[in-house]
């Protein structure tokens, strides 16, 4: 399991110093009116955008409930997320679709969104984000299987480099019964496409 790190807010003063230095290195005057409070705003922004480092995914998943004979796929789709690409520190964002087939227990549906946020609110690559959600849910619930699809638009691809605005990346991860069962994968895909 991942190690939970201290909150970024504990390093707020140091982050502000680094941002001020960055502004100077970029040829800006950090004391001019529009930039005077920018180091503080950036530090606060990073504390919010990267709060996943201080969260434990199992704690966020919370209470388990009896599956009560639920043996069909449970899907929560179109869960919005925002993350920061670890390669360029630029945003990527989109929607996640998470499904699982319970074995003995289920969790509250909102917890799937919380799990997504725990991992999205860290420096990330979309491929790892997708796998972390599937693997954590599998470990926590021990369901028959988990399947996750994430769609993302990456500013590092849209606003710099190749500059292909509107392009979307789709990643999948699956465990258990979803790994080799084409019928179940097709059922999941049909549900998220509707």
PDB file of C-alpha atoms in Angstrom:
ATOM      1  CA  UNK A   1       0.000   0.000   0.000  1.00  0.00           C
ATOM      2  CA  UNK A   2       1.093   3.584  -0.582  1.00  0.00           C
ATOM      3  CA  UNK A   3       2.693   5.590   2.174  1.00  0.00           C
ATOM      4  CA  UNK A   4       0.636   8.622   3.212  1.00  0.00           C
ATOM      5  CA  UNK A   5       2.749  11.777   3.131  1.00  0.00           C
ATOM      6  CA  UNK A   6       2.306  14.921   5.226  1.00  0.00           C
ATOM      7  CA  UNK A   7       0.105  17.706   3.916  1.00  0.00           C
ATOM      8  CA  UNK A   8       1.744  20.159   1.512  1.00  0.00           C
ATOM      9  CA  UNK A   9       0.447  22.976   3.683  1.00  0.00           C
ATOM     10  CA  UNK A  10       3.199  22.117   6.180  1.00  0.00           C
ATOM     11  CA  UNK A  11       5.725  23.309   3.562  1.00  0.00           C
ATOM     12  CA  UNK A  12       3.734  26.375   2.454  1.00  0.00           C
ATOM     13  CA  UNK A  13       6.454  28.930   3.274  1.00  0.00           C
ATOM     14  CA  UNK A  14       9.122  26.986   1.380  1.00  0.00           C
ATOM     15  CA  UNK A  15       6.839  26.527  -1.622  1.00  0.00           C
ATOM     16  CA  UNK A  16       6.147  30.283  -1.673  1.00  0.00           C
ATOM     17  CA  UNK A  17       9.913  30.986  -1.733  1.00  0.00           C
ATOM     18  CA  UNK A  18      10.394  28.588  -4.656  1.00  0.00           C
ATOM     19  CA  UNK A  19       7.537  30.154  -6.645  1.00  0.00           C
ATOM     20  CA  UNK A  20       8.917  33.646  -6.028  1.00  0.00           C
ATOM     21  CA  UNK A  21      12.340  32.469  -7.247  1.00  0.00           C
ATOM     22  CA  UNK A  22      10.716  30.888 -10.321  1.00  0.00           C
ATOM     23  CA  UNK A  23       8.999  34.175 -11.181  1.00  0.00           C
ATOM     24  CA  UNK A  24      12.354  35.972 -10.960  1.00  0.00           C
ATOM     25  CA  UNK A  25      14.057  33.328 -13.141  1.00  0.00           C
ATOM     26  CA  UNK A  26      11.303  33.772 -15.737  1.00  0.00           C
ATOM     27  CA  UNK A  27      12.030  37.510 -15.875  1.00  0.00           C
ATOM     28  CA  UNK A  28       9.050  38.664 -13.834  1.00  0.00           C
ATOM     29  CA  UNK A  29       8.860  41.059 -10.930  1.00  0.00           C
ATOM     30  CA  UNK A  30       7.233  39.123  -8.049  1.00  0.00           C
ATOM     31  CA  UNK A  31       6.535  42.434  -6.286  1.00  0.00           C
ATOM     32  CA  UNK A  32       4.330  43.906  -9.015  1.00  0.00           C
ATOM     33  CA  UNK A  33       0.635  44.202  -8.204  1.00  0.00           C
ATOM     34  CA  UNK A  34      -0.631  41.186 -10.175  1.00  0.00           C
ATOM     35  CA  UNK A  35       2.074  38.828  -8.902  1.00  0.00           C
ATOM     36  CA  UNK A  36       2.558  40.032  -5.317  1.00  0.00           C
ATOM     37  CA  UNK A  37       0.290  37.351  -3.799  1.00  0.00           C
ATOM     38  CA  UNK A  38       0.920  34.722  -6.489  1.00  0.00           C
ATOM     39  CA  UNK A  39       3.412  32.630  -4.454  1.00  0.00           C
ATOM     40  CA  UNK A  40       0.851  32.281  -1.666  1.00  0.00           C
ATOM     41  CA  UNK A  41      -1.972  31.502  -4.103  1.00  0.00           C
ATOM     42  CA  UNK A  42       0.143  28.854  -5.875  1.00  0.00           C
ATOM     43  CA  UNK A  43       1.078  27.198  -2.566  1.00  0.00           C
ATOM     44  CA  UNK A  44      -2.603  27.065  -1.562  1.00  0.00           C
ATOM     45  CA  UNK A  45      -3.521  25.754  -4.999  1.00  0.00           C
ATOM     46  CA  UNK A  46      -0.965  22.936  -4.807  1.00  0.00           C
ATOM     47  CA  UNK A  47      -2.157  22.046  -1.303  1.00  0.00           C
ATOM     48  CA  UNK A  48      -5.630  21.513  -2.752  1.00  0.00           C
ATOM     49  CA  UNK A  49      -4.632  19.918  -6.068  1.00  0.00           C
ATOM     50  CA  UNK A  50      -2.221  17.477  -4.418  1.00  0.00           C
ATOM     51  CA  UNK A  51      -4.103  16.634  -1.219  1.00  0.00           C
ATOM     52  CA  UNK A  52      -4.240  12.981  -2.270  1.00  0.00           C
ATOM     53  CA  UNK A  53      -0.729  12.506  -0.885  1.00  0.00           C
ATOM     54  CA  UNK A  54      -2.071  12.940   2.633  1.00  0.00           C
ATOM     55  CA  UNK A  55      -5.058  10.604   2.182  1.00  0.00           C
ATOM     56  CA  UNK A  56      -5.197   6.867   2.842  1.00  0.00           C
ATOM     57  CA  UNK A  57      -7.239   5.130   0.117  1.00  0.00           C
ATOM     58  CA  UNK A  58      -8.583   2.462   2.496  1.00  0.00           C
ATOM     59  CA  UNK A  59      -9.790   5.103   4.950  1.00  0.00           C
ATOM     60  CA  UNK A  60     -11.543   6.954   2.127  1.00  0.00           C
ATOM     61  CA  UNK A  61     -13.309   3.757   1.024  1.00  0.00           C
ATOM     62  CA  UNK A  62     -14.872   3.508   4.483  1.00  0.00           C
ATOM     63  CA  UNK A  63     -17.446   0.995   5.627  1.00  0.00           C
ATOM     64  CA  UNK A  64     -18.182  -2.250   3.803  1.00  0.00           C
ATOM     65  CA  UNK A  65     -21.756  -3.518   3.609  1.00  0.00           C
ATOM     66  CA  UNK A  66     -23.164  -6.958   2.893  1.00  0.00           C
ATOM     67  CA  UNK A  67     -23.553  -7.583  -0.833  1.00  0.00           C
ATOM     68  CA  UNK A  68     -27.032  -9.030  -0.150  1.00  0.00           C
ATOM     69  CA  UNK A  69     -26.865 -11.398  -3.137  1.00  0.00           C
ATOM     70  CA  UNK A  70     -25.747  -8.668  -5.566  1.00  0.00           C
ATOM     71  CA  UNK A  71     -23.839 -10.711  -8.139  1.00  0.00           C
ATOM     72  CA  UNK A  72     -24.156  -8.439 -11.171  1.00  0.00           C
ATOM     73  CA  UNK A  73     -21.880  -5.597 -12.176  1.00  0.00           C
ATOM     74  CA  UNK A  74     -22.097  -2.330 -10.239  1.00  0.00           C
ATOM     75  CA  UNK A  75     -20.984   0.679 -12.310  1.00  0.00           C
ATOM     76  CA  UNK A  76     -20.537   4.326 -11.471  1.00  0.00           C
ATOM     77  CA  UNK A  77     -19.781   6.238 -14.643  1.00  0.00           C
ATOM     78  CA  UNK A  78     -18.794   9.723 -15.669  1.00  0.00           C
ATOM     79  CA  UNK A  79     -17.019  10.564 -12.407  1.00  0.00           C
ATOM     80  CA  UNK A  80     -15.149  13.788 -13.106  1.00  0.00           C
ATOM     81  CA  UNK A  81     -11.547  14.218 -11.997  1.00  0.00           C
ATOM     82  CA  UNK A  82      -8.615  16.630 -12.246  1.00  0.00           C
ATOM     83  CA  UNK A  83      -4.995  15.669 -11.918  1.00  0.00           C
ATOM     84  CA  UNK A  84      -1.494  16.971 -12.619  1.00  0.00           C
ATOM     85  CA  UNK A  85       0.788  15.263 -15.120  1.00  0.00           C
ATOM     86  CA  UNK A  86       4.036  14.356 -13.398  1.00  0.00           C
ATOM     87  CA  UNK A  87       6.050  14.950 -16.582  1.00  0.00           C
ATOM     88  CA  UNK A  88       5.176  18.629 -17.141  1.00  0.00           C
ATOM     89  CA  UNK A  89       3.194  19.528 -13.982  1.00  0.00           C
ATOM     90  CA  UNK A  90       0.279  20.523 -16.218  1.00  0.00           C
ATOM     91  CA  UNK A  91      -3.359  19.530 -15.670  1.00  0.00           C
ATOM     92  CA  UNK A  92      -5.162  16.600 -17.169  1.00  0.00           C
ATOM     93  CA  UNK A  93      -8.825  15.981 -16.553  1.00  0.00           C
ATOM     94  CA  UNK A  94     -11.815  13.987 -17.704  1.00  0.00           C
ATOM     95  CA  UNK A  95     -14.115  11.219 -16.556  1.00  0.00           C
ATOM     96  CA  UNK A  96     -13.640   7.838 -14.935  1.00  0.00           C
ATOM     97  CA  UNK A  97     -15.941   4.827 -15.106  1.00  0.00           C
ATOM     98  CA  UNK A  98     -15.564   2.224 -12.347  1.00  0.00           C
ATOM     99  CA  UNK A  99     -17.276  -1.151 -12.178  1.00  0.00           C
ATOM    100  CA  UNK A 100     -17.031  -4.223 -10.000  1.00  0.00           C
ATOM    101  CA  UNK A 101     -18.881  -7.454  -9.355  1.00  0.00           C
ATOM    102  CA  UNK A 102     -19.357  -7.929  -5.595  1.00  0.00           C
ATOM    103  CA  UNK A 103     -18.490 -11.155  -3.874  1.00  0.00           C
ATOM    104  CA  UNK A 104     -19.292 -10.681  -0.161  1.00  0.00           C
ATOM    105  CA  UNK A 105     -19.494  -6.937   0.266  1.00  0.00           C
ATOM    106  CA  UNK A 106     -20.143  -3.569  -1.372  1.00  0.00           C
ATOM    107  CA  UNK A 107     -19.261   0.032  -0.499  1.00  0.00           C
ATOM    108  CA  UNK A 108     -21.164   3.288  -0.767  1.00  0.00           C
ATOM    109  CA  UNK A 109     -21.230   4.500  -4.369  1.00  0.00           C
ATOM    110  CA  UNK A 110     -19.745   7.889  -3.492  1.00  0.00           C
ATOM    111  CA  UNK A 111     -16.662   6.086  -2.188  1.00  0.00           C
ATOM    112  CA  UNK A 112     -15.653   5.251  -5.762  1.00  0.00           C
ATOM    113  CA  UNK A 113     -15.390   8.979  -6.450  1.00  0.00           C
ATOM    114  CA  UNK A 114     -13.379   9.438  -3.269  1.00  0.00           C
ATOM    115  CA  UNK A 115     -10.989   6.666  -4.308  1.00  0.00           C
ATOM    116  CA  UNK A 116     -10.525   8.338  -7.687  1.00  0.00           C
ATOM    117  CA  UNK A 117      -9.692  11.638  -5.964  1.00  0.00           C
ATOM    118  CA  UNK A 118      -7.150  10.050  -3.606  1.00  0.00           C
ATOM    119  CA  UNK A 119      -5.039   8.989  -6.580  1.00  0.00           C
ATOM    120  CA  UNK A 120      -5.920  11.796  -9.023  1.00  0.00           C
ATOM    121  CA  UNK A 121      -4.853  14.446  -6.518  1.00  0.00           C
ATOM    122  CA  UNK A 122      -1.192  13.498  -6.840  1.00  0.00           C
ATOM    123  CA  UNK A 123       1.347  13.954  -9.606  1.00  0.00           C
ATOM    124  CA  UNK A 124       0.233  11.229 -11.991  1.00  0.00           C
ATOM    125  CA  UNK A 125       0.225   9.511 -15.337  1.00  0.00           C
ATOM    126  CA  UNK A 126      -3.174   8.324 -16.489  1.00  0.00           C
ATOM    127  CA  UNK A 127      -2.054   4.725 -16.901  1.00  0.00           C
ATOM    128  CA  UNK A 128      -0.930   4.460 -13.264  1.00  0.00           C
ATOM    129  CA  UNK A 129      -4.061   6.245 -12.033  1.00  0.00           C
ATOM    130  CA  UNK A 130      -6.248   3.666 -13.776  1.00  0.00           C
ATOM    131  CA  UNK A 131      -4.314   0.732 -12.336  1.00  0.00           C
ATOM    132  CA  UNK A 132      -4.173   2.149  -8.796  1.00  0.00           C
ATOM    133  CA  UNK A 133      -7.959   2.430  -8.654  1.00  0.00           C
ATOM    134  CA  UNK A 134      -8.524  -1.130  -9.930  1.00  0.00           C
ATOM    135  CA  UNK A 135      -5.866  -2.690  -7.693  1.00  0.00           C
ATOM    136  CA  UNK A 136      -6.955  -0.838  -4.542  1.00  0.00           C
ATOM    137  CA  UNK A 137     -10.626  -1.667  -5.017  1.00  0.00           C
ATOM    138  CA  UNK A 138      -9.725  -5.320  -5.655  1.00  0.00           C
ATOM    139  CA  UNK A 139      -7.597  -5.457  -2.512  1.00  0.00           C
ATOM    140  CA  UNK A 140     -10.159  -3.678  -0.327  1.00  0.00           C
ATOM    141  CA  UNK A 141     -13.369  -5.449  -1.414  1.00  0.00           C
ATOM    142  CA  UNK A 142     -12.094  -8.748  -2.822  1.00  0.00           C
ATOM    143  CA  UNK A 143     -14.840  -8.680  -5.479  1.00  0.00           C
ATOM    144  CA  UNK A 144     -15.164 -11.135  -8.362  1.00  0.00           C
ATOM    145  CA  UNK A 145     -13.420  -8.466 -10.428  1.00  0.00           C
ATOM    146  CA  UNK A 146     -12.923  -4.756 -11.075  1.00  0.00           C
ATOM    147  CA  UNK A 147     -12.839  -2.797 -14.325  1.00  0.00           C
ATOM    148  CA  UNK A 148     -11.868   0.849 -14.705  1.00  0.00           C
ATOM    149  CA  UNK A 149     -11.865   3.084 -17.782  1.00  0.00           C
ATOM    150  CA  UNK A 150     -10.511   6.607 -17.645  1.00  0.00           C
ATOM    151  CA  UNK A 151     -10.791   9.256 -20.337  1.00  0.00           C
ATOM    152  CA  UNK A 152      -8.500  12.246 -20.106  1.00  0.00           C
ATOM    153  CA  UNK A 153      -7.560  15.419 -21.893  1.00  0.00           C
ATOM    154  CA  UNK A 154      -3.937  16.353 -21.211  1.00  0.00           C
ATOM    155  CA  UNK A 155      -2.793  19.954 -21.312  1.00  0.00           C
ATOM    156  CA  UNK A 156       0.786  18.778 -21.894  1.00  0.00           C
ATOM    157  CA  UNK A 157      -0.472  17.450 -25.252  1.00  0.00           C
ATOM    158  CA  UNK A 158      -3.064  20.154 -26.002  1.00  0.00           C
ATOM    159  CA  UNK A 159      -1.299  23.392 -25.089  1.00  0.00           C
ATOM    160  CA  UNK A 160       2.372  22.594 -25.764  1.00  0.00           C
ATOM    161  CA  UNK A 161       4.440  20.212 -27.865  1.00  0.00           C
ATOM    162  CA  UNK A 162       2.221  18.646 -30.512  1.00  0.00           C
ATOM    163  CA  UNK A 163      -0.690  21.025 -29.597  1.00  0.00           C
ATOM    164  CA  UNK A 164      -3.589  18.697 -30.389  1.00  0.00           C
ATOM    165  CA  UNK A 165      -6.449  20.295 -28.471  1.00  0.00           C
ATOM    166  CA  UNK A 166      -9.486  18.098 -27.882  1.00  0.00           C
ATOM    167  CA  UNK A 167      -7.586  14.815 -28.121  1.00  0.00           C
ATOM    168  CA  UNK A 168      -8.561  12.315 -25.412  1.00  0.00           C
ATOM    169  CA  UNK A 169      -6.642   9.399 -23.975  1.00  0.00           C
ATOM    170  CA  UNK A 170      -8.506   6.297 -22.792  1.00  0.00           C
ATOM    171  CA  UNK A 171      -6.957   3.778 -20.412  1.00  0.00           C
ATOM    172  CA  UNK A 172      -8.357   0.551 -18.983  1.00  0.00           C
ATOM    173  CA  UNK A 173      -7.442  -1.661 -16.053  1.00  0.00           C
ATOM    174  CA  UNK A 174      -9.131  -4.854 -14.935  1.00  0.00           C
ATOM    175  CA  UNK A 175      -8.786  -7.554 -12.313  1.00  0.00           C
ATOM    176  CA  UNK A 176     -10.360 -10.925 -11.605  1.00  0.00           C
ATOM    177  CA  UNK A 177     -13.254 -12.015 -13.820  1.00  0.00           C
ATOM    178  CA  UNK A 178     -12.900  -8.978 -16.124  1.00  0.00           C
ATOM    179  CA  UNK A 179      -9.393  -9.841 -17.286  1.00  0.00           C
ATOM    180  CA  UNK A 180     -10.329 -12.497 -19.853  1.00  0.00           C
ATOM    181  CA  UNK A 181     -14.127 -12.347 -20.019  1.00  0.00           C
ATOM    182  CA  UNK A 182     -15.036 -10.590 -23.280  1.00  0.00           C
ATOM    183  CA  UNK A 183     -18.775 -10.666 -22.472  1.00  0.00           C
ATOM    184  CA  UNK A 184     -18.315  -8.817 -19.160  1.00  0.00           C
ATOM    185  CA  UNK A 185     -15.956  -6.277 -20.722  1.00  0.00           C
ATOM    186  CA  UNK A 186     -18.463  -5.671 -23.519  1.00  0.00           C
ATOM    187  CA  UNK A 187     -21.304  -5.244 -20.985  1.00  0.00           C
ATOM    188  CA  UNK A 188     -19.224  -2.649 -19.113  1.00  0.00           C
ATOM    189  CA  UNK A 189     -18.328  -0.799 -22.317  1.00  0.00           C
ATOM    190  CA  UNK A 190     -21.965  -0.749 -23.463  1.00  0.00           C
ATOM    191  CA  UNK A 191     -23.072   0.676 -20.111  1.00  0.00           C
ATOM    192  CA  UNK A 192     -20.511   3.487 -20.111  1.00  0.00           C
ATOM    193  CA  UNK A 193     -21.219   4.371 -23.757  1.00  0.00           C
ATOM    194  CA  UNK A 194     -24.936   4.977 -23.078  1.00  0.00           C
TER     195      UNK A 194
END
